[in-house]
PDB file of C-alpha atoms in Angstrom:
ATOM      1  CA  GLY A 145     115.814  87.067  96.525  1.00 83.00           C
ATOM      2  CA  ASP A 146     117.593  88.866  99.320  1.00 88.00           C
ATOM      3  CA  SER A 147     115.805  91.703 101.073  1.00 92.00           C
ATOM      4  CA  VAL A 148     116.273  94.035 104.036  1.00 94.00           C
ATOM      5  CA  THR A 149     113.452  95.649 105.984  1.00 95.00           C
ATOM      6  CA  GLN A 150     114.296  98.624 108.109  1.00 94.00           C
ATOM      7  CA  MET A 151     112.364 100.548 110.703  1.00 84.00           C
ATOM      8  CA  GLU A 152     110.751 103.505 109.019  1.00 82.00           C
ATOM      9  CA  GLY A 153     111.708 106.975 110.125  1.00 83.00           C
ATOM     10  CA  PRO A 154     112.187 109.662 110.735  1.00 93.00           C
ATOM     11  CA  VAL A 155     113.311 109.105 114.314  1.00 96.00           C
ATOM     12  CA  THR A 156     113.746 112.118 116.590  1.00 97.00           C
ATOM     13  CA  LEU A 157     115.434 111.762 119.972  1.00 97.00           C
ATOM     14  CA  SER A 158     116.793 114.025 122.641  1.00 97.00           C
ATOM     15  CA  GLU A 159     120.494 113.980 123.366  1.00 97.00           C
ATOM     16  CA  GLU A 160     121.559 111.103 125.652  1.00 97.00           C
ATOM     17  CA  ALA A 161     118.458 109.045 124.799  1.00 98.00           C
ATOM     18  CA  PHE A 162     118.684 105.342 123.941  1.00 98.00           C
ATOM     19  CA  LEU A 163     118.532 104.456 120.250  1.00 97.00           C
ATOM     20  CA  THR A 164     117.220 101.346 118.545  1.00 97.00           C
ATOM     21  CA  ILE A 165     116.777 101.045 114.793  1.00 97.00           C
ATOM     22  CA  ASN A 166     115.235  97.732 113.791  1.00 97.00           C
ATOM     23  CA  CYS A 167     116.498  95.729 110.831  1.00 97.00           C
ATOM     24  CA  THR A 168     115.336  92.311 109.650  1.00 97.00           C
ATOM     25  CA  TYR A 169     116.451  90.426 106.594  1.00 96.00           C
ATOM     26  CA  THR A 170     115.595  87.615 104.220  1.00 95.00           C
ATOM     27  CA  ALA A 171     118.425  85.732 102.593  1.00 91.00           C
ATOM     28  CA  THR A 172     119.538  82.237 101.744  1.00 84.00           C
ATOM     29  CA  GLY A 173     122.628  80.861 103.373  1.00 82.00           C
ATOM     30  CA  TYR A 174     124.725  82.920 105.736  1.00 85.00           C
ATOM     31  CA  PRO A 175     124.905  86.549 104.677  1.00 91.00           C
ATOM     32  CA  SER A 176     127.231  89.155 106.105  1.00 92.00           C
ATOM     33  CA  LEU A 177     125.413  92.091 107.687  1.00 95.00           C
ATOM     34  CA  PHE A 178     126.366  95.754 107.754  1.00 95.00           C
ATOM     35  CA  TRP A 179     125.248  99.109 109.071  1.00 97.00           C
ATOM     36  CA  TYR A 180     126.218 102.170 107.066  1.00 96.00           C
ATOM     37  CA  VAL A 181     125.767 105.833 108.022  1.00 97.00           C
ATOM     38  CA  GLN A 182     125.234 108.738 105.629  1.00 94.00           C
ATOM     39  CA  TYR A 183     125.769 112.329 106.749  1.00 93.00           C
ATOM     40  CA  PRO A 184     124.081 115.122 104.750  1.00 87.00           C
ATOM     41  CA  GLY A 185     125.502 115.531 101.251  1.00 83.00           C
ATOM     42  CA  GLU A 186     127.988 112.698 101.660  1.00 87.00           C
ATOM     43  CA  GLY A 187     128.421 109.097 100.643  1.00 89.00           C
ATOM     44  CA  LEU A 188     127.965 106.103 102.908  1.00 92.00           C
ATOM     45  CA  GLN A 189     130.451 105.150 105.606  1.00 94.00           C
ATOM     46  CA  LEU A 190     130.687 101.716 107.114  1.00 94.00           C
ATOM     47  CA  LEU A 191     129.611 101.884 110.751  1.00 97.00           C
ATOM     48  CA  LEU A 192     129.890  98.229 111.776  1.00 96.00           C
ATOM     49  CA  LYS A 193     129.566  94.717 110.464  1.00 95.00           C
ATOM     50  CA  ALA A 194     128.980  91.104 111.542  1.00 95.00           C
ATOM     51  CA  THR A 195     129.797  88.063 109.475  1.00 91.00           C
ATOM     52  CA  LYS A 196     128.254  85.123 111.348  1.00 90.00           C
ATOM     53  CA  ALA A 197     125.505  84.290 113.795  1.00 92.00           C
ATOM     54  CA  ASP A 198     125.864  85.784 117.291  1.00 94.00           C
ATOM     55  CA  ASP A 199     128.653  88.117 116.173  1.00 95.00           C
ATOM     56  CA  LYS A 200     128.392  91.597 117.649  1.00 97.00           C
ATOM     57  CA  GLY A 201     129.633  94.512 115.584  1.00 96.00           C
ATOM     58  CA  SER A 202     130.486  97.705 117.429  1.00 97.00           C
ATOM     59  CA  ASN A 203     131.901 101.126 116.642  1.00 97.00           C
ATOM     60  CA  LYS A 204     131.614 104.651 118.095  1.00 95.00           C
ATOM     61  CA  GLY A 205     129.236 103.421 120.816  1.00 97.00           C
ATOM     62  CA  PHE A 206     126.912 101.723 118.311  1.00 98.00           C
ATOM     63  CA  GLU A 207     126.291  97.977 118.519  1.00 98.00           C
ATOM     64  CA  ALA A 208     124.381  95.371 116.532  1.00 98.00           C
ATOM     65  CA  THR A 209     124.146  91.613 117.052  1.00 97.00           C
ATOM     66  CA  TYR A 210     123.638  89.127 114.220  1.00 97.00           C
ATOM     67  CA  ARG A 211     120.582  87.099 115.295  1.00 96.00           C
ATOM     68  CA  LYS A 212     120.014  84.236 112.896  1.00 93.00           C
ATOM     69  CA  GLU A 213     117.035  82.821 114.791  1.00 94.00           C
ATOM     70  CA  THR A 214     115.111  86.084 114.361  1.00 95.00           C
ATOM     71  CA  THR A 215     116.909  87.161 111.132  1.00 96.00           C
ATOM     72  CA  SER A 216     117.612  90.522 112.715  1.00 97.00           C
ATOM     73  CA  PHE A 217     120.484  92.988 113.068  1.00 98.00           C
ATOM     74  CA  HIS A 218     119.109  95.841 115.162  1.00 98.00           C
ATOM     75  CA  LEU A 219     121.288  98.902 115.703  1.00 98.00           C
ATOM     76  CA  GLU A 220     121.574 100.274 119.257  1.00 98.00           C
ATOM     77  CA  LYS A 221     123.340 103.068 121.068  1.00 98.00           C
ATOM     78  CA  GLY A 222     123.018 103.800 124.745  1.00 97.00           C
ATOM     79  CA  SER A 223     123.349 107.572 124.612  1.00 96.00           C
ATOM     80  CA  VAL A 224     123.012 109.459 121.337  1.00 97.00           C
ATOM     81  CA  GLN A 225     124.640 112.778 120.556  1.00 97.00           C
ATOM     82  CA  VAL A 226     123.632 115.599 118.213  1.00 97.00           C
ATOM     83  CA  SER A 227     126.516 114.555 115.963  1.00 96.00           C
ATOM     84  CA  ASP A 228     124.832 111.161 115.426  1.00 97.00           C
ATOM     85  CA  SER A 229     122.126 112.834 113.321  1.00 97.00           C
ATOM     86  CA  ALA A 230     122.293 111.098 109.939  1.00 96.00           C
ATOM     87  CA  VAL A 231     120.625 108.446 107.802  1.00 95.00           C
ATOM     88  CA  TYR A 232     121.370 104.859 108.794  1.00 96.00           C
ATOM     89  CA  PHE A 233     121.239 101.964 106.324  1.00 96.00           C
ATOM     90  CA  CYS A 234     121.133  98.284 107.110  1.00 96.00           C
ATOM     91  CA  ALA A 235     122.581  96.052 104.376  1.00 95.00           C
ATOM     92  CA  LEU A 236     123.426  92.450 103.688  1.00 93.00           C
ATOM     93  CA  ARG A 237     125.792  90.708 101.334  1.00 89.00           C
ATOM     94  CA  GLY A 238     124.551  87.278 100.423  1.00 82.00           C
ATOM     95  CA  SER A 239     125.525  84.527  98.050  1.00 73.00           C
ATOM     96  CA  ALA A 240     125.214  86.849  95.054  1.00 69.00           C
ATOM     97  CA  ARG A 241     127.994  88.975  96.574  1.00 71.00           C
ATOM     98  CA  GLN A 242     126.030  92.144  95.983  1.00 79.00           C
ATOM     99  CA  LEU A 243     124.926  94.464  98.736  1.00 88.00           C
ATOM    100  CA  THR A 244     121.184  94.713  99.349  1.00 90.00           C
ATOM    101  CA  PHE A 245     120.180  97.836 101.270  1.00 92.00           C
ATOM    102  CA  GLY A 246     117.248  98.751 103.443  1.00 93.00           C
ATOM    103  CA  SER A 247     115.422 101.990 102.721  1.00 92.00           C
ATOM    104  CA  GLY A 248     117.300 103.942 105.391  1.00 94.00           C
ATOM    105  CA  THR A 249     116.240 105.544 108.671  1.00 95.00           C
ATOM    106  CA  GLN A 250     116.661 109.277 109.235  1.00 94.00           C
ATOM    107  CA  LEU A 251     117.800 110.042 112.788  1.00 96.00           C
ATOM    108  CA  THR A 252     117.640 113.533 114.256  1.00 97.00           C
ATOM    109  CA  VAL A 253     119.060 114.163 117.721  1.00 97.00           C
ATOM    110  CA  LEU A 254     117.972 117.367 119.443  1.00 97.00           C
ATOM    111  CA  PRO A 255     120.151 119.144 122.023  1.00 95.00           C
TER     112      PRO A 255
ATOM    113  CA  ASP B  64     145.131 108.522 101.745  1.00 63.00           C
ATOM    114  CA  GLY B  65     143.346 105.892  99.707  1.00 72.00           C
ATOM    115  CA  GLY B  66     139.777 106.470  98.718  1.00 92.00           C
ATOM    116  CA  ILE B  67     137.156 106.952  96.056  1.00 95.00           C
ATOM    117  CA  THR B  68     136.786 110.234  94.209  1.00 96.00           C
ATOM    118  CA  GLN B  69     133.583 111.123  92.419  1.00 96.00           C
ATOM    119  CA  SER B  70     133.256 114.165  90.215  1.00 95.00           C
ATOM    120  CA  PRO B  71     131.613 116.498  89.734  1.00 94.00           C
ATOM    121  CA  LYS B  72     129.748 116.940  93.005  1.00 93.00           C
ATOM    122  CA  TYR B  73     126.821 118.612  91.195  1.00 94.00           C
ATOM    123  CA  LEU B  74     125.844 118.087  87.569  1.00 93.00           C
ATOM    124  CA  PHE B  75     123.061 119.467  85.434  1.00 91.00           C
ATOM    125  CA  ARG B  76     121.700 117.813  82.329  1.00 87.00           C
ATOM    126  CA  LYS B  77     119.649 119.278  79.541  1.00 87.00           C
ATOM    127  CA  GLU B  78     116.872 117.280  77.927  1.00 83.00           C
ATOM    128  CA  GLY B  79     118.206 114.816  75.350  1.00 85.00           C
ATOM    129  CA  GLN B  80     121.787 115.115  76.563  1.00 90.00           C
ATOM    130  CA  ASN B  81     124.132 112.372  77.725  1.00 93.00           C
ATOM    131  CA  VAL B  82     126.282 113.092  80.769  1.00 94.00           C
ATOM    132  CA  THR B  83     129.158 111.131  82.283  1.00 96.00           C
ATOM    133  CA  LEU B  84     129.888 110.811  85.987  1.00 97.00           C
ATOM    134  CA  SER B  85     133.451 110.082  86.991  1.00 97.00           C
ATOM    135  CA  CYS B  86     134.566 107.581  89.640  1.00 98.00           C
ATOM    136  CA  GLU B  87     138.215 106.907  90.455  1.00 97.00           C
ATOM    137  CA  GLN B  88     139.640 104.744  93.248  1.00 97.00           C
ATOM    138  CA  ASN B  89     143.176 104.216  94.504  1.00 96.00           C
ATOM    139  CA  LEU B  90     142.355 101.401  96.910  1.00 94.00           C
ATOM    140  CA  ASN B  91     143.489  98.709  94.450  1.00 93.00           C
ATOM    141  CA  HIS B  92     140.021  97.176  94.644  1.00 93.00           C
ATOM    142  CA  ASP B  93     138.923  94.824  91.891  1.00 92.00           C
ATOM    143  CA  ALA B  94     135.198  95.466  92.123  1.00 93.00           C
ATOM    144  CA  MET B  95     133.387  98.741  91.501  1.00 95.00           C
ATOM    145  CA  TYR B  96     129.710  99.623  91.702  1.00 95.00           C
ATOM    146  CA  TRP B  97     127.256 102.372  90.786  1.00 97.00           C
ATOM    147  CA  TYR B  98     124.153 103.039  92.853  1.00 96.00           C
ATOM    148  CA  ARG B  99     121.280 105.431  92.508  1.00 96.00           C
ATOM    149  CA  GLN B 100     119.712 106.990  95.603  1.00 93.00           C
ATOM    150  CA  ASP B 101     116.316 108.692  95.535  1.00 91.00           C
ATOM    151  CA  PRO B 102     114.878 110.646  98.489  1.00 83.00           C
ATOM    152  CA  GLY B 103     113.539 108.395 101.219  1.00 76.00           C
ATOM    153  CA  GLN B 104     114.719 105.271  99.451  1.00 79.00           C
ATOM    154  CA  GLY B 105     117.606 102.918  99.788  1.00 84.00           C
ATOM    155  CA  LEU B 106     120.327 102.437  97.225  1.00 91.00           C
ATOM    156  CA  ARG B 107     119.578 100.646  93.982  1.00 93.00           C
ATOM    157  CA  LEU B 108     122.335  98.976  91.995  1.00 93.00           C
ATOM    158  CA  ILE B 109     122.808 100.248  88.430  1.00 96.00           C
ATOM    159  CA  TYR B 110     125.932  98.435  87.220  1.00 96.00           C
ATOM    160  CA  TYR B 111     128.870  96.643  88.743  1.00 95.00           C
ATOM    161  CA  SER B 112     132.229  95.373  87.582  1.00 95.00           C
ATOM    162  CA  GLN B 113     134.400  92.751  89.226  1.00 91.00           C
ATOM    163  CA  ILE B 114     137.294  92.911  86.782  1.00 92.00           C
ATOM    164  CA  VAL B 115     138.674  95.183  84.091  1.00 95.00           C
ATOM    165  CA  ASN B 116     136.846  95.024  80.750  1.00 95.00           C
ATOM    166  CA  ASP B 117     133.868  93.237  82.277  1.00 95.00           C
ATOM    167  CA  PHE B 118     130.688  94.553  83.887  1.00 96.00           C
ATOM    168  CA  GLN B 119     127.164  93.389  84.674  1.00 95.00           C
ATOM    169  CA  LYS B 120     123.777  95.056  84.858  1.00 96.00           C
ATOM    170  CA  GLY B 121     122.259  95.676  88.224  1.00 93.00           C
ATOM    171  CA  ASP B 122     118.609  96.134  89.094  1.00 91.00           C
ATOM    172  CA  ILE B 123     118.031  99.403  87.197  1.00 95.00           C
ATOM    173  CA  ALA B 124     120.500  99.466  84.291  1.00 96.00           C
ATOM    174  CA  GLU B 125     118.113 100.805  81.626  1.00 96.00           C
ATOM    175  CA  GLY B 126     119.165 104.239  80.400  1.00 95.00           C
ATOM    176  CA  TYR B 127     122.710 103.923  81.781  1.00 97.00           C
ATOM    177  CA  SER B 128     126.013 102.686  80.398  1.00 97.00           C
ATOM    178  CA  VAL B 129     129.456 102.048  81.906  1.00 98.00           C
ATOM    179  CA  SER B 130     132.985 101.122  80.918  1.00 97.00           C
ATOM    180  CA  ARG B 131     135.858  99.584  82.847  1.00 97.00           C
ATOM    181  CA  GLU B 132     139.009 100.113  80.813  1.00 97.00           C
ATOM    182  CA  LYS B 133     141.209 100.605  83.871  1.00 96.00           C
ATOM    183  CA  LYS B 134     141.090  99.074  87.334  1.00 96.00           C
ATOM    184  CA  GLU B 135     140.986 102.516  88.922  1.00 97.00           C
ATOM    185  CA  SER B 136     138.160 103.990  86.878  1.00 98.00           C
ATOM    186  CA  PHE B 137     134.473 103.162  86.378  1.00 98.00           C
ATOM    187  CA  PRO B 138     132.644 106.052  84.658  1.00 98.00           C
ATOM    188  CA  LEU B 139     128.852 106.046  84.414  1.00 98.00           C
ATOM    189  CA  THR B 140     127.029 107.620  81.476  1.00 97.00           C
ATOM    190  CA  VAL B 141     123.437 108.702  81.990  1.00 95.00           C
ATOM    191  CA  THR B 142     121.916 108.607  78.531  1.00 93.00           C
ATOM    192  CA  SER B 143     118.947 110.486  77.123  1.00 88.00           C
ATOM    193  CA  ALA B 144     117.020 107.210  77.361  1.00 87.00           C
ATOM    194  CA  GLN B 145     116.936 107.594  81.149  1.00 88.00           C
ATOM    195  CA  LYS B 146     113.722 109.578  81.534  1.00 85.00           C
ATOM    196  CA  ASN B 147     114.009 110.333  85.227  1.00 90.00           C
ATOM    197  CA  PRO B 148     117.705 110.863  85.913  1.00 91.00           C
ATOM    198  CA  THR B 149     117.422 113.321  88.802  1.00 93.00           C
ATOM    199  CA  ALA B 150     119.008 111.518  91.751  1.00 95.00           C
ATOM    200  CA  PHE B 151     122.091 111.175  93.913  1.00 94.00           C
ATOM    201  CA  TYR B 152     124.611 108.766  92.357  1.00 96.00           C
ATOM    202  CA  LEU B 153     127.070 106.852  94.497  1.00 95.00           C
ATOM    203  CA  CYS B 154     130.116 104.906  93.385  1.00 96.00           C
ATOM    204  CA  ALA B 155     131.634 102.179  95.554  1.00 95.00           C
ATOM    205  CA  SER B 156     134.451  99.653  95.437  1.00 94.00           C
ATOM    206  CA  SER B 157     135.425  96.517  97.289  1.00 91.00           C
ATOM    207  CA  ILE B 158     137.848  93.619  97.463  1.00 86.00           C
ATOM    208  CA  VAL B 159     136.808  90.504  95.557  1.00 78.00           C
ATOM    209  CA  GLY B 160     137.882  86.947  96.125  1.00 66.00           C
ATOM    210  CA  ARG B 161     136.962  83.638  97.662  1.00 61.00           C
ATOM    211  CA  GLY B 162     135.889  83.991 101.240  1.00 59.00           C
ATOM    212  CA  ARG B 163     135.719  87.748 100.881  1.00 55.00           C
ATOM    213  CA  SER B 164     131.945  88.155 101.101  1.00 58.00           C
ATOM    214  CA  ASN B 165     132.360  89.886 104.439  1.00 59.00           C
ATOM    215  CA  GLN B 166     134.392  92.706 102.962  1.00 73.00           C
ATOM    216  CA  PRO B 167     132.545  96.013 103.007  1.00 78.00           C
ATOM    217  CA  GLN B 168     132.114  98.391 100.128  1.00 87.00           C
ATOM    218  CA  HIS B 169     133.794 101.787 100.311  1.00 91.00           C
ATOM    219  CA  PHE B 170     131.806 104.723  98.965  1.00 94.00           C
ATOM    220  CA  GLY B 171     132.593 108.020  97.307  1.00 95.00           C
ATOM    221  CA  ASP B 172     130.867 111.256  98.301  1.00 93.00           C
ATOM    222  CA  GLY B 173     128.395 111.110  95.433  1.00 95.00           C
ATOM    223  CA  THR B 174     127.273 113.208  92.470  1.00 96.00           C
ATOM    224  CA  ARG B 175     123.929 114.969  92.505  1.00 94.00           C
ATOM    225  CA  LEU B 176     122.413 115.080  89.020  1.00 94.00           C
ATOM    226  CA  SER B 177     119.582 117.458  88.163  1.00 92.00           C
ATOM    227  CA  ILE B 178     117.630 118.185  84.999  1.00 86.00           C
ATOM    228  CA  LEU B 179     117.567 121.717  83.622  1.00 81.00           C
TER     229      LEU B 179
END
């Protein structure tokens, strides 16, 4: 079945550092890929998405590129801020139409 | 503004008691979902519904029940058969249709359930 493997956290960075959170997936066919962000005590918010190979999703300075050859969708940001502190989830929607989530990566950005 | 409303935000359950979590959406979405989130883990699907009066079990349906009598509402009941109900419960909704697999799910703010 479909699965998502995410870089384990927690990740702690200083403000303005470069961020990478790794995400790889296993799925049949051509899944759509998503990154969601969860702030403390809240639900999940869609951060970005990509629906086909080589697509790049971007939002709020975050980017991720759908790499079919490496089955990856790594999240990157060039300069993180304290307000980016949250839990980040990689997810895919495959042929079953259900979302499969990774285990989440806790990011803490220190001033 | 359109969105998903979950209530209550915090809920406490006594041993042997059933409790119902509310989820209402005004996004006109056909599909609705319930997830359970445990600390340090991803989201696990409990139940989902793609149309009124129809729903399917997810990965961890045992001890839970749902109904979908209206498009806007998808309440989740945590029954006494669920032996470890303490968790954060998230409701979501999405558009359904051919070629719509790239549509994201929209989430509510969650209900935190604890055992007294």
